[in-house]
Amino acid sequence: MQEISLERLDAANWYEACQLRVGDDQTEVFPISNVHWIGISRYEEGTTLYAIKRGDEIVGLIGGGLDEDGVSGFINPLMIDRRYQRQGIASAAMRRMMELLIRSERVPRIRLGHRKENRAAGRLYDSLGFRVKSETEGEVIRSYPVDHGVEIRSLRDEPSRLRECQELLLGHFRDPELVKHQTEPCLQADGPLPQGYFLLKNDAVIGWVGLFAAEKVVESGLSPWISPLLIAPQERGNRYGKLLLQHARREASRFGYEQVYLTTDHIGYYEKYGFHEIGVTTFTWGRPTKLYEHDALRDE
């Protein structure tokens, strides 16, 4: 079989994609035309469509993006033209789309759904590792857990990693007293906060995020605070920061909080991950800073 690739739908290929059709016996389980999906991708955020190509020939359509939670990935739709079915194209296209979401968005899971009566789709998704999470009268919802080859662990659970975490933070802040303040209270607290979480890759600490009850700003009454977030310079660009932010939000939910907060002077970084600016505050030493908020993240 020729190489299967994905090509983003655009002005040069959309019309050809609209000519694709499923078999007459499949219209009940796949009743929506490609024209409909193109309309959705144009006027609803989150869905990006790709032409499925075998060599130079367009043989199907697939779409995906970030789910409504802003964290998980999703795939929808997946259609293969009736002339090219049962040739392994759907499986290959799904793998390409999964790789794209994992590489570009660092999603922790990928979701999709299919009609109960679409048993062929069920068998395909099961073979790719998508497990059933829930069912309604007519639809099956599946989820694929993503392994990024890294682990997030709690410093409180593994105090032997304290020095490695401090060395990572010292490389950025250059202030031993500040680094002690950011790490050692995580080992001494009686309550759930503060917490420090480190990112492991090949048994090396490459990232850190803290979750504190209070930040050094003028009285705000807000809690908890994500501070600081740091990725080793050689590991930046891999969206590991997104994984740590998600973990901090999930832990905040586990501790009973509904929102999380942070301060930053960066423009555009945290917005990518759903944080929104709610005002300006001032550090206790007088410097102003922007204040951001996001919902705590409930686990599946």
Short mmCIF file of C-alpha atoms in Angstrom, two decimals:
data_model
loop_
_atom_site.label_atom_id
_atom_site.label_comp_id
_atom_site.label_asym_id
_atom_site.label_seq_id
_atom_site.Cartn_x
_atom_site.Cartn_y
_atom_site.Cartn_z
CA MET A 1 0.00 0.00 0.00
CA GLN A 2 1.21 3.51 -0.80
CA GLU A 3 2.08 5.87 2.03
CA ILE A 4 -0.89 7.38 3.85
CA SER A 5 -0.51 11.06 4.72
CA LEU A 6 -2.66 13.92 6.00
CA GLU A 7 -2.95 17.24 4.17
CA ARG A 8 -4.71 20.15 5.83
CA LEU A 9 -7.90 21.01 4.01
CA ASP A 10 -7.64 24.28 2.06
CA ALA A 11 -8.79 26.03 -1.11
CA ALA A 12 -6.83 23.61 -3.29
CA ASN A 13 -8.30 20.33 -2.04
CA TRP A 14 -11.65 20.97 -0.32
CA TYR A 15 -13.78 20.41 -3.43
CA GLU A 16 -12.21 17.04 -4.15
CA ALA A 17 -12.86 16.02 -0.55
CA CYS A 18 -16.52 16.93 -1.01
CA GLN A 19 -16.84 14.34 -3.80
CA LEU A 20 -16.05 11.46 -1.45
CA ARG A 21 -18.90 9.15 -0.47
CA VAL A 22 -19.47 6.26 1.90
CA GLY A 23 -21.30 3.16 0.66
CA ASP A 24 -25.08 3.17 0.34
CA ASP A 25 -25.27 0.67 3.20
CA GLN A 26 -23.30 3.01 5.49
CA THR A 27 -25.41 6.15 5.33
CA GLU A 28 -27.30 5.29 8.51
CA VAL A 29 -24.13 5.09 10.60
CA PHE A 30 -22.38 7.94 8.75
CA PRO A 31 -25.21 10.26 7.64
CA ILE A 32 -23.31 13.57 7.64
CA SER A 33 -21.66 14.73 4.42
CA ASN A 34 -18.16 16.15 4.14
CA VAL A 35 -19.66 19.51 3.15
CA HIS A 36 -21.29 19.63 6.59
CA TRP A 37 -17.96 18.93 8.32
CA ILE A 38 -16.25 21.64 6.28
CA GLY A 39 -18.90 24.11 7.43
CA ILE A 40 -18.32 23.12 11.06
CA SER A 41 -14.56 23.58 10.73
CA ARG A 42 -15.02 27.04 9.25
CA TYR A 43 -17.41 28.42 11.85
CA GLU A 44 -16.72 26.45 15.03
CA GLU A 45 -13.42 26.72 16.87
CA GLY A 46 -11.38 23.65 17.65
CA THR A 47 -11.91 21.43 14.60
CA THR A 48 -9.21 21.18 11.93
CA LEU A 49 -9.90 18.99 8.91
CA TYR A 50 -7.37 17.02 6.87
CA ALA A 51 -7.63 15.24 3.57
CA ILE A 52 -6.46 11.64 3.84
CA LYS A 53 -4.13 10.93 0.93
CA ARG A 54 -2.80 7.69 -0.52
CA GLY A 55 0.09 8.87 -2.59
CA ASP A 56 -1.30 11.87 -4.48
CA GLU A 57 -4.92 10.72 -4.30
CA ILE A 58 -7.47 12.01 -1.75
CA VAL A 59 -9.26 8.98 -0.31
CA GLY A 60 -10.89 10.24 2.89
CA LEU A 61 -11.41 12.95 5.47
CA ILE A 62 -10.38 13.20 9.12
CA GLY A 63 -10.58 15.96 11.70
CA GLY A 64 -9.48 16.74 15.22
CA GLY A 65 -8.29 19.28 17.74
CA LEU A 66 -8.65 20.15 21.41
CA ASP A 67 -11.82 19.03 23.18
CA GLU A 68 -14.13 21.36 25.09
CA ASP A 69 -12.06 20.97 28.27
CA GLY A 70 -9.11 22.59 26.48
CA VAL A 71 -6.91 19.69 27.56
CA SER A 72 -7.94 16.47 25.85
CA GLY A 73 -7.65 15.83 22.14
CA PHE A 74 -10.50 14.60 19.98
CA ILE A 75 -10.84 13.00 16.56
CA ASN A 76 -13.98 13.57 14.49
CA PRO A 77 -14.87 12.87 11.74
CA LEU A 78 -13.21 9.88 10.11
CA MET A 79 -14.50 8.82 6.72
CA ILE A 80 -13.00 6.75 3.92
CA ASP A 81 -14.48 6.84 0.43
CA ARG A 82 -16.36 3.65 -0.49
CA ARG A 83 -13.79 2.82 -3.21
CA TYR A 84 -10.92 2.66 -0.72
CA GLN A 85 -12.38 0.91 2.29
CA ARG A 86 -11.06 -2.31 3.85
CA GLN A 87 -7.52 -1.53 2.70
CA GLY A 88 -6.01 -0.43 6.04
CA ILE A 89 -6.35 3.25 5.21
CA ALA A 90 -8.58 4.15 8.18
CA SER A 91 -6.15 2.62 10.67
CA ALA A 92 -3.15 4.38 9.10
CA ALA A 93 -4.98 7.73 8.98
CA MET A 94 -6.01 7.39 12.62
CA ARG A 95 -2.41 6.77 13.64
CA ARG A 96 -1.26 9.85 11.73
CA MET A 97 -3.94 11.97 13.43
CA MET A 98 -3.10 10.60 16.86
CA GLU A 99 0.59 11.35 16.29
CA LEU A 100 -0.29 14.89 15.20
CA LEU A 101 -2.37 15.62 18.31
CA ILE A 102 0.20 14.09 20.65
CA ARG A 103 3.13 15.93 19.05
CA SER A 104 1.51 19.34 18.56
CA GLU A 105 -0.77 19.58 21.59
CA ARG A 106 0.76 17.26 24.22
CA VAL A 107 -2.71 15.94 25.03
CA PRO A 108 -3.00 13.48 27.95
CA ARG A 109 -5.80 11.60 26.22
CA ILE A 110 -7.69 11.50 22.92
CA ARG A 111 -11.46 11.10 22.81
CA LEU A 112 -13.88 10.08 20.11
CA GLY A 113 -17.37 8.70 19.71
CA HIS A 114 -19.24 6.44 17.33
CA ARG A 115 -22.73 5.09 16.89
CA LYS A 116 -23.42 1.82 18.66
CA GLU A 117 -24.50 0.13 15.47
CA ASN A 118 -21.22 1.07 13.75
CA ARG A 119 -19.46 -2.12 14.78
CA ALA A 120 -16.70 -1.71 12.20
CA ALA A 121 -15.72 1.60 13.82
CA GLY A 122 -15.83 -0.04 17.24
CA ARG A 123 -13.44 -2.78 16.13
CA LEU A 124 -11.07 -0.24 14.56
CA TYR A 125 -10.92 2.00 17.61
CA ASP A 126 -10.54 -0.95 19.95
CA SER A 127 -7.57 -2.19 17.92
CA LEU A 128 -5.93 1.25 18.26
CA GLY A 129 -6.27 1.27 22.06
CA PHE A 130 -9.39 3.40 22.49
CA ARG A 131 -11.32 2.06 25.48
CA VAL A 132 -15.00 2.58 26.19
CA LYS A 133 -15.56 5.30 28.81
CA SER A 134 -19.34 5.72 28.61
CA GLU A 135 -22.37 4.81 26.54
CA THR A 136 -25.70 6.44 25.78
CA GLU A 137 -28.66 4.91 24.04
CA GLY A 138 -27.13 5.47 20.63
CA GLU A 139 -23.46 6.44 21.09
CA VAL A 140 -20.25 4.99 22.48
CA ILE A 141 -17.60 7.37 23.89
CA ARG A 142 -14.00 6.13 23.89
CA SER A 143 -10.72 7.46 25.24
CA TYR A 144 -7.06 6.74 24.45
CA PRO A 145 -4.53 7.45 27.26
CA VAL A 146 -1.31 9.02 25.98
CA ASP A 147 2.12 8.05 27.28
CA HIS A 148 4.52 10.96 26.74
CA GLY A 149 7.53 9.13 28.11
CA VAL A 150 7.67 11.42 31.14
CA GLU A 151 6.31 11.17 34.68
CA ILE A 152 5.06 13.79 37.13
CA ARG A 153 5.79 13.02 40.77
CA SER A 154 5.30 14.75 44.10
CA LEU A 155 8.35 15.97 46.03
CA ARG A 156 6.47 15.22 49.24
CA ASP A 157 6.22 11.59 48.15
CA GLU A 158 9.88 11.46 47.04
CA PRO A 159 11.92 13.78 49.27
CA SER A 160 15.14 12.14 48.05
CA ARG A 161 14.71 14.21 44.85
CA LEU A 162 14.95 17.53 46.74
CA ARG A 163 18.50 18.34 45.67
CA GLU A 164 17.79 17.59 41.98
CA CYS A 165 14.74 19.85 42.07
CA GLN A 166 16.69 22.62 43.75
CA GLU A 167 19.49 22.37 41.19
CA LEU A 168 16.95 22.80 38.37
CA LEU A 169 15.46 25.88 40.03
CA LEU A 170 18.90 27.32 40.90
CA GLY A 171 19.85 27.17 37.25
CA HIS A 172 17.09 29.68 36.57
CA PHE A 173 16.67 31.82 39.70
CA ARG A 174 20.33 31.95 40.91
CA ASP A 175 19.06 32.58 44.46
CA PRO A 176 19.59 29.72 46.97
CA GLU A 177 17.29 31.26 49.61
CA LEU A 178 14.47 31.72 47.12
CA VAL A 179 14.86 28.15 45.91
CA LYS A 180 14.73 26.84 49.48
CA HIS A 181 11.50 28.80 50.01
CA GLN A 182 10.05 27.25 46.84
CA THR A 183 10.89 23.66 47.75
CA GLU A 184 11.50 22.89 51.42
CA PRO A 185 8.04 23.95 52.73
CA CYS A 186 6.57 21.25 50.50
CA LEU A 187 8.24 18.68 52.77
CA GLN A 188 7.34 20.34 56.07
CA ALA A 189 3.63 21.15 55.74
CA ASP A 190 0.95 19.30 57.68
CA GLY A 191 -1.89 20.23 55.31
CA PRO A 192 -2.27 19.58 51.59
CA LEU A 193 -0.45 22.78 50.56
CA PRO A 194 2.17 23.68 49.59
CA GLN A 195 3.04 21.04 47.04
CA GLY A 196 5.90 20.71 44.58
CA TYR A 197 5.74 18.46 41.52
CA PHE A 198 8.68 17.51 39.34
CA LEU A 199 8.81 16.12 35.83
CA LEU A 200 11.00 13.08 35.22
CA LYS A 201 12.44 12.04 31.87
CA ASN A 202 14.94 9.17 31.69
CA ASP A 203 15.17 9.42 35.49
CA ALA A 204 16.31 13.07 35.33
CA VAL A 205 14.37 16.04 36.74
CA ILE A 206 13.55 18.32 33.81
CA GLY A 207 10.60 20.34 35.10
CA TRP A 208 8.94 21.77 38.19
CA VAL A 209 5.65 23.35 39.23
CA GLY A 210 4.62 24.52 42.67
CA LEU A 211 1.13 24.81 44.15
CA PHE A 212 0.94 27.20 47.11
CA ALA A 213 -1.89 28.47 49.28
CA ALA A 214 -0.60 32.05 49.02
CA GLU A 215 1.52 34.15 46.70
CA LYS A 216 3.68 37.14 47.67
CA VAL A 217 1.20 39.71 46.44
CA VAL A 218 -0.86 42.31 48.25
CA GLU A 219 -3.91 40.86 49.97
CA SER A 220 -6.08 39.12 47.38
CA GLY A 221 -8.01 36.42 49.18
CA LEU A 222 -7.32 34.08 46.29
CA SER A 223 -5.99 30.52 46.52
CA PRO A 224 -4.22 28.34 45.43
CA TRP A 225 -1.36 29.71 43.34
CA ILE A 226 0.74 28.01 40.69
CA SER A 227 4.30 29.19 41.26
CA PRO A 228 6.78 28.73 39.74
CA LEU A 229 6.55 26.78 36.48
CA LEU A 230 9.93 25.84 35.02
CA ILE A 231 11.22 23.52 32.28
CA ALA A 232 14.91 22.79 31.74
CA PRO A 233 16.20 24.88 28.79
CA GLN A 234 17.17 21.85 26.70
CA GLU A 235 13.64 20.42 27.04
CA ARG A 236 11.67 23.53 26.10
CA GLY A 237 9.50 23.46 23.01
CA ASN A 238 8.03 20.05 23.86
CA ARG A 239 4.97 21.45 25.68
CA TYR A 240 6.00 19.85 28.94
CA GLY A 241 4.82 23.03 30.66
CA LYS A 242 1.30 22.18 29.56
CA LEU A 243 1.54 18.78 31.26
CA LEU A 244 2.68 20.36 34.54
CA LEU A 245 -0.04 23.03 34.42
CA GLN A 246 -2.67 20.36 33.86
CA HIS A 247 -1.31 18.36 36.77
CA ALA A 248 -1.37 21.37 39.10
CA ARG A 249 -4.97 22.15 38.12
CA ARG A 250 -5.93 18.52 38.66
CA GLU A 251 -4.30 18.45 42.09
CA ALA A 252 -6.05 21.70 43.06
CA SER A 253 -9.37 20.04 42.24
CA ARG A 254 -8.40 17.02 44.33
CA PHE A 255 -7.75 19.36 47.28
CA GLY A 256 -11.21 20.90 46.90
CA TYR A 257 -10.46 24.10 44.98
CA GLU A 258 -12.50 25.32 42.01
CA GLN A 259 -9.97 27.77 40.50
CA VAL A 260 -6.22 28.26 40.36
CA TYR A 261 -4.27 31.51 40.01
CA LEU A 262 -0.85 32.66 38.87
CA THR A 263 1.12 35.83 38.24
CA THR A 264 3.18 36.41 35.12
CA ASP A 265 4.73 38.99 32.84
CA HIS A 266 4.67 36.61 29.88
CA ILE A 267 2.25 37.54 27.11
CA GLY A 268 0.51 34.74 25.22
CA TYR A 269 1.98 31.69 26.96
CA TYR A 270 -0.63 30.90 29.58
CA GLU A 271 -3.47 32.00 27.32
CA LYS A 272 -2.61 29.06 25.05
CA TYR A 273 -3.59 26.74 27.88
CA GLY A 274 -6.87 28.40 28.82
CA PHE A 275 -5.73 30.86 31.50
CA HIS A 276 -7.30 34.31 31.26
CA GLU A 277 -6.21 37.62 32.72
CA ILE A 278 -8.45 38.91 35.51
CA GLY A 279 -6.52 41.99 36.56
CA VAL A 280 -3.28 43.44 37.81
CA THR A 281 -1.88 43.00 41.29
CA THR A 282 1.32 44.02 43.07
CA PHE A 283 4.02 41.94 44.70
CA THR A 284 4.76 42.74 48.33
CA TRP A 285 8.00 44.43 47.25
CA GLY A 286 6.11 46.84 44.99
CA ARG A 287 6.39 45.48 41.42
CA PRO A 288 3.08 45.18 39.52
CA THR A 289 2.20 41.92 37.76
CA LYS A 290 -0.63 40.48 35.74
CA LEU A 291 -3.02 38.06 37.46
CA TYR A 292 -4.40 34.99 35.69
CA GLU A 293 -7.11 32.47 36.55
CA HIS A 294 -8.21 29.04 35.32
CA ASP A 295 -10.63 26.38 36.47
CA ALA A 296 -9.29 23.51 38.54
CA LEU A 297 -9.32 20.37 36.43
CA ARG A 298 -11.46 17.42 37.40
CA ASP A 299 -10.02 14.09 36.42
CA GLU A 300 -11.94 11.71 34.19
#
